[in-house]
PDB file of C-alpha atoms in Angstrom:
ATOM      1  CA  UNK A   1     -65.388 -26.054 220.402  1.00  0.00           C
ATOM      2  CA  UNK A   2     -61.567 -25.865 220.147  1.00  0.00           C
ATOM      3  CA  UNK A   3     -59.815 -24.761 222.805  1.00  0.00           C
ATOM      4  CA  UNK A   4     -57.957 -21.767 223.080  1.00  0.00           C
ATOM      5  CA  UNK A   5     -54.362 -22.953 223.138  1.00  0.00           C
ATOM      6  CA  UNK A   6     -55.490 -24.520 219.419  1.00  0.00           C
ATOM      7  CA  UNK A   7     -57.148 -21.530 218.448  1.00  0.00           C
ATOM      8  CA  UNK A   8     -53.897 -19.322 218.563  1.00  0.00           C
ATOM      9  CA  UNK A   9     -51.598 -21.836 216.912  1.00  0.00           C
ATOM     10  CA  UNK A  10     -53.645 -21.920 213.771  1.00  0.00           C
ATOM     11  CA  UNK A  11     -53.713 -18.609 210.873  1.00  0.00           C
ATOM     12  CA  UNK A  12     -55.245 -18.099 208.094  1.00  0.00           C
ATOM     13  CA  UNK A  13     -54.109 -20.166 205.256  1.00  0.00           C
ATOM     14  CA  UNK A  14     -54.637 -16.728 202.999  1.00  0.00           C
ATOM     15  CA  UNK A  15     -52.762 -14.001 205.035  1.00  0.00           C
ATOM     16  CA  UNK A  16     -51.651 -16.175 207.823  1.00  0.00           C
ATOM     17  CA  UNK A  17     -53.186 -14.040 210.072  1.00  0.00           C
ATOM     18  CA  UNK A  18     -54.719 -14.600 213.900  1.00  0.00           C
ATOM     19  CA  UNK A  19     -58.318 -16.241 213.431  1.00  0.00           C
ATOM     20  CA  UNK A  20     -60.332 -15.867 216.797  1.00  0.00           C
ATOM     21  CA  UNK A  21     -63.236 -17.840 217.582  1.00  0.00           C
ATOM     22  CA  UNK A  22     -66.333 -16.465 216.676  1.00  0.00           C
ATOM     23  CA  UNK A  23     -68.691 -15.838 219.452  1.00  0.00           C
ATOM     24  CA  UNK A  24     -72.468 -17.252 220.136  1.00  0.00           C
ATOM     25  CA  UNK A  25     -74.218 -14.303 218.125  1.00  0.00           C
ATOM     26  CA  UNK A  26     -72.338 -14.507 215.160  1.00  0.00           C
ATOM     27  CA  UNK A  27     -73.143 -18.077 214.517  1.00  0.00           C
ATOM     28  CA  UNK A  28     -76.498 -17.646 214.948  1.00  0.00           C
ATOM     29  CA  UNK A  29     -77.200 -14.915 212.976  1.00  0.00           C
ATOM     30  CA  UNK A  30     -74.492 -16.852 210.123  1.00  0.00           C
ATOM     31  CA  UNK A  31     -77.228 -19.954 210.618  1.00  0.00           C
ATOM     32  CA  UNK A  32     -80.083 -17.678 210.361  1.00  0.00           C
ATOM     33  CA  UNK A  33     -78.861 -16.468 206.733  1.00  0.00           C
ATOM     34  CA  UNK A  34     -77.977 -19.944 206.037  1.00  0.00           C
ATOM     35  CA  UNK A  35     -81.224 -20.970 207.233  1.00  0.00           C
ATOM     36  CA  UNK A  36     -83.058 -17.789 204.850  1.00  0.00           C
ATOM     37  CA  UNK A  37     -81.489 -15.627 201.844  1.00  0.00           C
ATOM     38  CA  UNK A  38     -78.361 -18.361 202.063  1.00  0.00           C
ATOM     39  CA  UNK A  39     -74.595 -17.923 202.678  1.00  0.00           C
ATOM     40  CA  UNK A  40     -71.772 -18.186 199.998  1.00  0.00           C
ATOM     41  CA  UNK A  41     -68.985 -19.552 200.419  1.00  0.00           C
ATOM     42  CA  UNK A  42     -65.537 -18.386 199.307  1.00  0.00           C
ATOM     43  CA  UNK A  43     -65.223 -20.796 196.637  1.00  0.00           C
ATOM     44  CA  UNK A  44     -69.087 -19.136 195.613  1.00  0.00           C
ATOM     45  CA  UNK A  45     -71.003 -22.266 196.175  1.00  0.00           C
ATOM     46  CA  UNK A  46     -74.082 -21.366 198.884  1.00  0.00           C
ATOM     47  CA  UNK A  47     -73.647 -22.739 202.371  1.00  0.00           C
ATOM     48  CA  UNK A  48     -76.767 -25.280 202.636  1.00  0.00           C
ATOM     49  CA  UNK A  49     -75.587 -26.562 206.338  1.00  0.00           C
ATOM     50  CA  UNK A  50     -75.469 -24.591 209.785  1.00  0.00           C
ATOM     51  CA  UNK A  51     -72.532 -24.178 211.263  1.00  0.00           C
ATOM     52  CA  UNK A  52     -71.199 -25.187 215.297  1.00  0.00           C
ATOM     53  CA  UNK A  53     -69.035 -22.287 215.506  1.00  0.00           C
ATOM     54  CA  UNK A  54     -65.978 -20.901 213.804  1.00  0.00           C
ATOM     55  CA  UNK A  55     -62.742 -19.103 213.328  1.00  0.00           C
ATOM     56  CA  UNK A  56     -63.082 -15.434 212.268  1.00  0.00           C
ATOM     57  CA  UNK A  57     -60.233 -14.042 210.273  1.00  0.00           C
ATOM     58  CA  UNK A  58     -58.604 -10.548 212.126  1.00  0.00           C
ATOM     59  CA  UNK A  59     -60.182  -8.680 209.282  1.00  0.00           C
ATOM     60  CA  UNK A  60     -64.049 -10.114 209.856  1.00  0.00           C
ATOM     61  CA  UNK A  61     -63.785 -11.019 206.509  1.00  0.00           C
ATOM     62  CA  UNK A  62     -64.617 -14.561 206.589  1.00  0.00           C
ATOM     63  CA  UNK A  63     -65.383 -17.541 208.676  1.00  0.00           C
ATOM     64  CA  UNK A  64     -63.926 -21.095 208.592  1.00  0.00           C
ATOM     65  CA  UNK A  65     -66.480 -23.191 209.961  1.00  0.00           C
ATOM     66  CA  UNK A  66     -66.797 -26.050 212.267  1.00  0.00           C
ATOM     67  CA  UNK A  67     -68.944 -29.020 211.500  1.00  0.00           C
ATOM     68  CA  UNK A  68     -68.968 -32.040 213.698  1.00  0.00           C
ATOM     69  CA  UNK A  69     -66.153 -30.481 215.785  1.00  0.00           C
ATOM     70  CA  UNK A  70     -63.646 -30.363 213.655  1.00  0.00           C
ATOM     71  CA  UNK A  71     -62.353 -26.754 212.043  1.00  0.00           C
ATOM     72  CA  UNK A  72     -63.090 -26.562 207.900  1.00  0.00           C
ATOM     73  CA  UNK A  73     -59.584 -24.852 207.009  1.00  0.00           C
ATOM     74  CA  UNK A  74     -59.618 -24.641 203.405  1.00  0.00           C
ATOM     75  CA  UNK A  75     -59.780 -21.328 201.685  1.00  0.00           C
ATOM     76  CA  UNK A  76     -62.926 -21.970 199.344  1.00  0.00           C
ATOM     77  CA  UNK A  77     -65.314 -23.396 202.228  1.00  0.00           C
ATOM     78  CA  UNK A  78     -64.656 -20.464 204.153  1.00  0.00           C
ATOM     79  CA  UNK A  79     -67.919 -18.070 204.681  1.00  0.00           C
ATOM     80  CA  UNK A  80     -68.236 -14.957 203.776  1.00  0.00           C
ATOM     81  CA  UNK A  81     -69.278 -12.398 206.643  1.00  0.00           C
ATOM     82  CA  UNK A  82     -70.066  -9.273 204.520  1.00  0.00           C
ATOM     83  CA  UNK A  83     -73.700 -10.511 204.549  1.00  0.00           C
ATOM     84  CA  UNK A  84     -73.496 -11.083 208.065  1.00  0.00           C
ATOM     85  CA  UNK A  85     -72.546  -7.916 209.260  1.00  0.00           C
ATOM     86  CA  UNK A  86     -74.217  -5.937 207.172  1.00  0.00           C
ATOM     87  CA  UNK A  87     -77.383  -7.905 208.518  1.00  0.00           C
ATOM     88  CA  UNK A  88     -76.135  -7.169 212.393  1.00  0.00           C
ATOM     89  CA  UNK A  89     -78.768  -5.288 214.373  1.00  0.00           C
ATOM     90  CA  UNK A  90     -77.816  -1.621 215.471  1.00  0.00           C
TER      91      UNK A  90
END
């Protein structure tokens, strides 16, 4: 995982907004989808791999992930989280 001096130099490259990291239960349940119905990403090509973790934009929009420890930053691999919370138990 990055750590969390890295986390608040980098923004969005869309809004150029804070991105926090995105916490144990919201990967899993993003790798769960991945892993059933599927995942787009932002570019709308389906997200076939699960992800390490992740940087969630301030509006829980959309997730850049991290694969192999390094941070996926570019605005069409990001994942959209609409699914994902919308799948989030009560």
């Amino acid at each position: 995982m990055l750590d969390d001096d890295s986390v608040r130099r980098l923004r969005c490259p869309v809004n150029l907004g804070k991105l926090t990291q995105a916490d144990a239960d919201l990967i899993d349940r993003v790798n769960r989808l991945i892993e059933g119905p599927g995942l787009s990403t932002r570019g709308g090509q389906p997200q076939s791999e699960p992800v390490e973790g992740g940087l969630v934009t301030d509006d829980r929009r959309y997730l850049y992930p991290i694969q192999d420890g390094i941070v996926c930053m570019l605005v069409e691999s990001a994942i959209e989280l609409e699914l994902v919370i919308n799948d989030a138990p009560e």
